[in-house]
Coordinates of C-alpha atoms and ligand atoms in Angstrom, one line a residue:
M1 CA 43.1 -37.8 12.3
K2 CA 39.8 -36.4 11.1
N3 CA 39.4 -34.6 7.8
I4 CA 37.0 -31.7 7.8
L5 CA 35.7 -29.7 4.9
V6 CA 34.8 -26.1 5.7
T7 CA 32.8 -24.1 3.1
G8 CA 33.2 -20.4 3.6
G9 CA 36.3 -21.0 5.6
A10 CA 37.8 -17.6 4.9
G11 CA 34.8 -15.7 6.3
F12 CA 34.5 -14.2 9.8
I13 CA 33.2 -17.2 11.6
G14 CA 34.7 -19.7 9.2
S15 CA 38.3 -18.5 9.7
H16 CA 38.1 -18.6 13.5
T17 CA 36.6 -22.1 13.2
C18 CA 39.4 -23.3 10.9
L19 CA 42.0 -22.1 13.4
A20 CA 40.1 -23.9 16.2
L21 CA 40.0 -27.1 14.1
L22 CA 43.8 -26.9 13.3
E23 CA 44.5 -26.3 17.0
K24 CA 42.6 -29.5 17.9
G25 CA 44.6 -31.6 15.3
F26 CA 42.0 -31.8 12.5
N27 CA 43.0 -31.8 8.8
V28 CA 41.2 -28.8 7.3
F29 CA 40.0 -28.4 3.7
I30 CA 38.6 -25.0 2.9
I31 CA 36.3 -24.1 0.0
D32 CA 35.8 -20.4 -0.5
S33 CA 35.0 -18.2 -3.4
F34 CA 36.7 -15.2 -1.8
E35 CA 33.8 -13.0 -3.1
N36 CA 33.2 -11.6 0.4
S37 CA 36.6 -12.4 2.0
S38 CA 40.2 -11.8 1.4
E39 CA 42.7 -14.4 0.4
R40 CA 45.0 -12.9 3.0
V41 CA 42.9 -14.6 5.7
I42 CA 44.5 -17.9 4.9
K43 CA 48.0 -16.6 5.7
R44 CA 46.6 -15.2 8.9
I45 CA 45.0 -18.5 10.0
L46 CA 48.4 -20.2 9.5
E47 CA 50.3 -17.3 11.3
A48 CA 47.9 -17.6 14.3
Y49 CA 48.3 -21.3 14.3
K50 CA 52.1 -21.2 14.1
S51 CA 52.3 -18.6 16.8
N52 CA 51.9 -21.5 19.2
K53 CA 55.3 -23.2 19.2
N54 CA 53.8 -26.6 19.8
N55 CA 51.9 -26.4 16.5
L56 CA 54.3 -27.9 13.9
N57 CA 52.3 -29.7 11.3
I58 CA 50.1 -27.6 9.1
N59 CA 47.2 -29.6 7.7
M60 CA 45.2 -27.2 5.7
K61 CA 44.3 -27.0 2.0
V62 CA 42.3 -24.3 0.1
F63 CA 40.1 -24.8 -2.9
K64 CA 38.9 -21.6 -4.5
G65 CA 35.5 -21.8 -6.1
N66 CA 31.8 -21.4 -5.7
L67 CA 29.2 -23.9 -4.4
C68 CA 26.9 -23.0 -7.3
D69 CA 29.4 -25.0 -9.5
K70 CA 28.6 -28.6 -8.7
Y71 CA 31.5 -29.8 -10.8
F72 CA 33.9 -27.8 -8.8
I73 CA 32.6 -29.4 -5.5
K74 CA 32.9 -32.9 -7.1
E75 CA 36.4 -32.1 -8.1
V76 CA 37.3 -31.1 -4.6
F77 CA 35.8 -34.3 -3.2
N78 CA 37.6 -36.4 -5.8
R79 CA 40.9 -34.7 -5.1
I80 CA 40.6 -35.4 -1.4
K81 CA 39.6 -39.0 -2.2
N82 CA 42.6 -39.4 -4.5
E83 CA 44.8 -38.5 -1.5
N84 CA 43.2 -41.6 0.1
K85 CA 41.4 -39.4 2.6
E86 CA 37.8 -39.6 3.6
I87 CA 35.9 -36.4 4.6
H88 CA 34.6 -37.1 8.0
G89 CA 32.4 -34.0 8.3
V90 CA 31.5 -30.8 6.6
I91 CA 31.0 -27.4 8.3
H92 CA 28.9 -25.3 5.9
F93 CA 29.3 -21.5 6.4
A94 CA 29.4 -20.4 2.8
G95 CA 26.5 -18.0 2.1
F96 CA 25.6 -14.4 1.7
K97 CA 24.4 -12.6 4.8
A98 CA 23.7 -8.9 4.2
V99 CA 20.0 -8.4 5.1
A100 CA 19.6 -5.1 3.1
E101 CA 21.2 -6.6 0.0
S102 CA 19.0 -9.7 0.2
F103 CA 16.0 -7.4 -0.4
V104 CA 17.6 -6.0 -3.5
E105 CA 19.0 -9.2 -4.9
P106 CA 16.7 -12.1 -3.7
L107 CA 17.5 -14.3 -6.7
Y108 CA 21.2 -14.0 -6.1
Y109 CA 20.6 -14.9 -2.4
W110 CA 18.4 -17.9 -3.1
Q111 CA 20.8 -19.1 -5.9
N112 CA 23.9 -18.7 -3.8
N113 CA 22.6 -19.9 -0.4
V114 CA 20.0 -22.5 -1.3
V115 CA 21.2 -23.9 -4.6
G116 CA 24.7 -23.9 -3.3
T117 CA 23.6 -26.0 -0.4
I118 CA 21.7 -28.4 -2.6
N119 CA 24.8 -28.9 -4.7
L120 CA 26.9 -29.5 -1.7
L121 CA 24.4 -32.1 -0.2
E122 CA 24.2 -33.9 -3.6
I123 CA 27.9 -34.3 -3.8
M124 CA 28.2 -35.3 -0.1
N125 CA 25.5 -37.9 -0.8
E126 CA 27.4 -39.2 -3.8
F127 CA 30.6 -39.6 -1.7
N128 CA 28.8 -41.1 1.3
C129 CA 29.8 -38.1 3.5
N130 CA 26.8 -37.6 5.7
N131 CA 27.9 -35.4 8.7
L132 CA 27.0 -31.7 8.3
V133 CA 27.0 -28.7 10.6
F134 CA 25.1 -25.9 9.1
S135 CA 25.5 -22.2 9.9
S136 CA 21.9 -21.1 10.5
S137 CA 20.8 -18.0 12.4
A138 CA 18.4 -16.8 15.1
T139 CA 16.9 -14.8 12.2
V140 CA 14.7 -17.9 11.5
Y141 CA 12.6 -17.0 14.6
E142 CA 9.8 -14.6 14.9
T143 CA 11.0 -12.1 17.5
K144 CA 9.0 -12.1 20.7
D145 CA 9.6 -9.1 23.0
N146 CA 11.3 -9.9 26.3
C147 CA 11.0 -13.7 25.9
L148 CA 14.0 -16.0 25.6
L149 CA 13.9 -17.9 22.3
N150 CA 14.2 -21.7 22.5
E151 CA 14.6 -24.2 19.7
S152 CA 10.8 -24.7 19.5
S153 CA 10.0 -21.0 19.3
K154 CA 7.8 -19.9 16.4
F155 CA 9.6 -19.4 13.0
G156 CA 9.1 -16.1 11.2
P157 CA 12.0 -14.8 9.1
I158 CA 11.3 -11.4 7.8
N159 CA 13.8 -10.9 5.1
P160 CA 15.1 -12.9 2.0
Y161 CA 18.3 -13.7 3.8
G162 CA 16.4 -15.2 6.7
N163 CA 14.1 -17.0 4.3
T164 CA 17.1 -18.8 2.7
K165 CA 18.4 -19.9 6.2
Y166 CA 14.9 -21.1 7.1
S167 CA 14.5 -23.0 3.8
I168 CA 17.8 -24.7 4.2
E169 CA 16.7 -25.9 7.6
M170 CA 13.5 -27.3 6.0
L171 CA 15.6 -29.0 3.3
L172 CA 17.8 -30.6 6.0
K173 CA 14.7 -31.8 7.8
D174 CA 13.4 -33.5 4.7
L175 CA 16.7 -35.0 4.0
F176 CA 16.9 -36.4 7.5
Q177 CA 13.4 -37.9 7.2
S178 CA 14.1 -39.5 3.9
S179 CA 14.3 -43.3 3.6
A180 CA 18.1 -43.3 3.7
K181 CA 18.6 -43.1 7.5
K182 CA 22.3 -42.1 7.3
W183 CA 22.4 -38.3 7.8
K184 CA 23.8 -36.6 10.9
L185 CA 22.9 -33.0 10.7
A186 CA 23.0 -29.9 12.9
S187 CA 21.6 -26.5 12.4
L188 CA 23.3 -23.9 14.6
R189 CA 21.2 -20.9 15.1
Y190 CA 23.7 -18.1 15.8
F191 CA 22.7 -15.1 17.8
N192 CA 25.1 -12.1 17.4
P193 CA 28.7 -13.1 17.0
I194 CA 31.3 -10.3 17.7
G195 CA 34.9 -9.9 18.9
A196 CA 38.0 -11.5 17.3
H197 CA 40.8 -13.9 18.0
S198 CA 42.8 -12.7 20.9
S199 CA 46.0 -12.6 18.8
G200 CA 44.5 -9.7 16.7
L201 CA 45.4 -11.7 13.6
L202 CA 41.8 -12.7 12.7
G203 CA 38.7 -10.6 12.9
E204 CA 35.7 -9.3 11.2
D205 CA 36.4 -7.6 7.9
P206 CA 33.2 -6.5 6.1
K207 CA 33.8 -5.8 2.5
D208 CA 31.4 -2.9 2.2
T209 CA 30.2 -0.4 4.8
P210 CA 29.2 -2.5 7.8
N211 CA 25.6 -2.7 9.0
N212 CA 26.2 -4.6 12.2
I213 CA 26.8 -2.8 15.4
F214 CA 30.2 -4.1 16.5
P215 CA 32.3 -3.1 13.4
L216 CA 30.5 0.3 13.5
I217 CA 31.4 0.8 17.2
A218 CA 35.1 -0.1 16.4
N219 CA 35.1 2.3 13.4
T220 CA 33.7 5.1 15.6
A221 CA 36.4 4.4 18.3
L222 CA 39.0 4.6 15.6
G223 CA 37.6 7.8 14.1
T224 CA 36.9 6.4 10.6
Q225 CA 33.3 7.0 11.4
K226 CA 32.5 10.2 13.2
I227 CA 29.5 9.2 15.2
L228 CA 27.6 6.0 16.0
K229 CA 23.9 6.0 15.2
I230 CA 21.9 4.2 17.8
Y231 CA 18.6 3.1 16.3
G232 CA 16.0 4.0 18.8
N233 CA 16.0 4.8 22.6
D234 CA 12.2 4.2 23.0
W235 CA 12.2 0.4 22.9
P236 CA 10.6 -1.5 25.8
T237 CA 13.9 -2.4 27.4
K238 CA 15.7 -1.2 30.5
D239 CA 17.5 1.7 28.9
G240 CA 15.3 2.0 25.7
T241 CA 17.9 0.5 23.4
P242 CA 17.5 -2.9 21.8
V243 CA 18.9 -6.0 23.6
R244 CA 20.9 -8.7 21.8
D245 CA 22.7 -11.9 22.8
Y246 CA 26.3 -11.2 21.8
I247 CA 28.7 -14.2 21.6
H248 CA 32.4 -14.2 21.3
V249 CA 33.3 -15.5 17.8
M250 CA 35.8 -18.0 19.4
D251 CA 33.1 -19.4 21.6
L252 CA 31.0 -19.8 18.5
A253 CA 33.9 -21.4 16.6
E254 CA 34.6 -23.9 19.4
C255 CA 30.9 -24.8 19.5
H256 CA 31.2 -26.1 15.9
L257 CA 34.0 -28.5 17.0
K258 CA 31.9 -29.8 19.9
V259 CA 28.9 -30.3 17.7
L260 CA 30.9 -32.0 14.9
K261 CA 32.5 -34.4 17.4
F262 CA 29.1 -35.1 18.8
L263 CA 27.6 -35.9 15.4
I264 CA 30.6 -38.1 14.3
N265 CA 30.1 -40.2 17.4
S266 CA 26.3 -40.3 17.3
E267 CA 23.7 -42.4 15.5
P268 CA 21.9 -40.6 12.6
E269 CA 20.3 -37.5 14.0
I270 CA 19.2 -34.0 13.4
L271 CA 20.0 -31.3 15.9
Y272 CA 18.8 -27.7 16.2
L273 CA 20.8 -25.6 18.7
N274 CA 20.7 -22.0 19.7
V275 CA 24.2 -20.7 19.9
G276 CA 24.2 -17.7 22.2
T277 CA 25.4 -17.0 25.8
G278 CA 21.8 -16.5 27.1
I279 CA 22.8 -13.0 28.3
G280 CA 21.0 -9.9 27.0
T281 CA 23.1 -6.8 26.4
S282 CA 21.6 -3.5 25.3
V283 CA 23.2 -1.3 22.6
L284 CA 24.1 1.3 25.3
D285 CA 25.6 -1.4 27.6
L286 CA 27.8 -2.6 24.7
V287 CA 28.9 0.9 23.8
K288 CA 29.7 1.7 27.5
T289 CA 31.6 -1.6 28.0
F290 CA 33.6 -1.0 24.9
E291 CA 34.6 2.5 26.1
K292 CA 35.5 1.3 29.5
V293 CA 37.6 -1.7 28.8
N294 CA 39.4 0.0 25.9
N295 CA 39.6 3.5 27.3
V296 CA 38.2 5.1 24.2
K297 CA 35.3 7.4 23.5
I298 CA 32.3 6.5 21.2
P299 CA 30.3 9.5 20.3
F300 CA 26.7 8.6 19.5
V301 CA 23.3 10.0 18.6
F302 CA 19.9 8.4 18.9
E303 CA 18.2 8.0 15.6
K304 CA 14.7 6.6 14.9
R305 CA 14.2 2.8 14.9
R306 CA 15.7 0.8 12.0
I307 CA 13.1 -1.0 10.0
G308 CA 13.0 -4.7 10.7
D309 CA 14.7 -4.5 14.1
G310 CA 13.2 -6.0 17.2
S311 CA 13.7 -5.0 20.8
F312 CA 14.9 -8.2 22.3
L313 CA 16.7 -11.3 20.8
V314 CA 18.2 -13.5 23.5
A315 CA 18.8 -17.3 23.4
D316 CA 17.5 -19.9 25.7
N317 CA 20.8 -21.9 25.4
S318 CA 20.0 -24.6 27.9
L319 CA 20.0 -27.3 25.2
L320 CA 23.4 -26.3 23.8
I321 CA 24.9 -26.2 27.3
S322 CA 23.5 -29.6 28.4
K323 CA 24.1 -31.5 25.1
M324 CA 27.6 -30.1 24.4
N325 CA 28.8 -29.8 28.0
I326 CA 29.6 -26.1 27.9
N327 CA 30.5 -24.5 31.1
Y328 CA 32.1 -21.2 30.1
F329 CA 31.5 -18.3 27.7
R330 CA 33.8 -15.4 27.2
S331 CA 32.4 -12.1 28.6
I332 CA 31.3 -8.9 26.8
E333 CA 34.5 -7.4 28.1
D334 CA 36.5 -10.1 26.4
M335 CA 34.6 -9.5 23.1
C336 CA 35.2 -5.7 23.3
R337 CA 38.9 -6.1 24.2
D338 CA 39.6 -8.6 21.5
G339 CA 37.5 -6.9 18.8
W340 CA 39.4 -3.6 19.5
K341 CA 42.8 -5.2 19.4
W342 CA 41.9 -6.6 15.9
K343 CA 40.7 -3.2 14.7
Q344 CA 43.7 -1.3 16.0
L345 CA 46.2 -3.8 14.5
N346 CA 44.2 -3.9 11.2
P347 CA 42.5 -0.6 10.7
K348 CA 41.9 -1.3 7.1
G349 CA 41.1 -5.0 7.5
Y350 CA 43.2 -7.8 6.1
Ligands
UD1_1 C1 21.5 -8.6 12.1 C2 20.6 -9.1 11.1 C3 20.4 -10.6 11.3 C4 21.8 -11.3 11.3 C5 22.7 -10.6 12.3 C6 24.1 -11.1 12.4 C7 19.0 -7.3 10.6 C8 17.6 -6.8 10.7 N1 19.3 -8.5 11.1 O1 20.9 -8.8 13.4 O2 19.6 -11.2 10.3 O3 21.7 -12.6 11.5 O4 22.8 -9.2 12.1 O5 24.9 -10.8 11.3 O6 19.9 -6.7 9.9 N2 22.4 -0.9 15.8 C9 22.5 0.4 16.0 N3 23.3 1.2 15.2 C10 23.9 0.7 14.1 C11 23.8 -0.7 13.8 C12 23.0 -1.5 14.7 O7 21.9 1.0 17.0 O8 24.6 1.4 13.4 C13 21.6 -1.7 16.7 C14 20.4 -2.4 16.0 O9 19.3 -1.6 16.0 C15 20.3 -3.7 16.8 C16 21.7 -3.9 17.4 O10 22.4 -2.7 17.2 O11 19.4 -3.5 17.9 C17 22.4 -5.1 16.7 O12 22.4 -4.8 15.3 P1 23.1 -5.7 14.3 O13 24.6 -5.9 14.7 O14 22.9 -5.2 12.9 O15 22.5 -7.2 14.5 P2 20.9 -7.6 14.4 O16 20.1 -6.5 13.9 O17 20.6 -8.1 15.7

């Protein structure tokens, strides 16, 4: 049985990935500071796991702490080693991700995201643990209107959050090219993850007022937000609203498992993969689909464009599909249905 360390395992994507790992029989070790997530997530992961009667053995341990504390990370590695367990791979989600906040607190973002990652890599190196899946973002790319982005598209992050993701990718590249040819590394460039686990037990729970479209649509459907603001109806797209590549959070979670297994069985290598469905959906399409599948009303107004937005951000995902043998993605309908179920069952979050 493989032992996997998941940093940021209580976050939105992290929690869904931990559940997917448990379902596939991995031992899961979570590191989370719980600064931006609730400790109740852990119970929910276990509840969702146990809701399948065939799942008897729970193999999950949680370590509360911050990656900025190198001694804490070392202690975690030592404790796992003292159980005579080897860590076969690390999935590294921990990091801050609020774009607007990253402009206000760049030092905080660089410290937490970049220094935290350096600390993690140093300890991994010390313990000869060299398999890492890193949670990167399509935000590393320069946006190019109406063109699919592939892994060789031009870089051009436009905010401090994006700069930290890009810098970590550069760091991983340097590490891979170093003399010690032992690292197996993957940077997954996520497009727009939305939705929730189909049980309604796990979902997205932003601590402050959300900025991303999906939680705002759900809040508007629920009535906790009166009206949805759609930023711009004059973009060069089919209906004038921006187009994004939304991916179901469980598809994204399952991708991590595939990539991890691939790395564990490969020779040292560095992979960059776009993780999106390759399907572009406009903001209006998303709103209409949410209304239709859930039989709700989402009142909206058009506002002027939001600074920093682009019109079109869609993945060329052919590399992901061919390398990881993926033949199915959940639909926008599934994302809207599952996301609404989560919101209805958990109107105030966890
Ligand atoms: C944002 C981040 C990106 C991050 C991603 C996933 C910015 C500029 N980018 O991407 O770095 O990786 O989230 O967390 O913040 N929209 C509305 N009304 C709203 C909110 C959003 O119309 O109230 C529109 C936006 O204009 C955009 C689309 O919905 O066209 C998606 O927005 P959002 O969910 O914030 O994601 P991105 O901006 O694509």
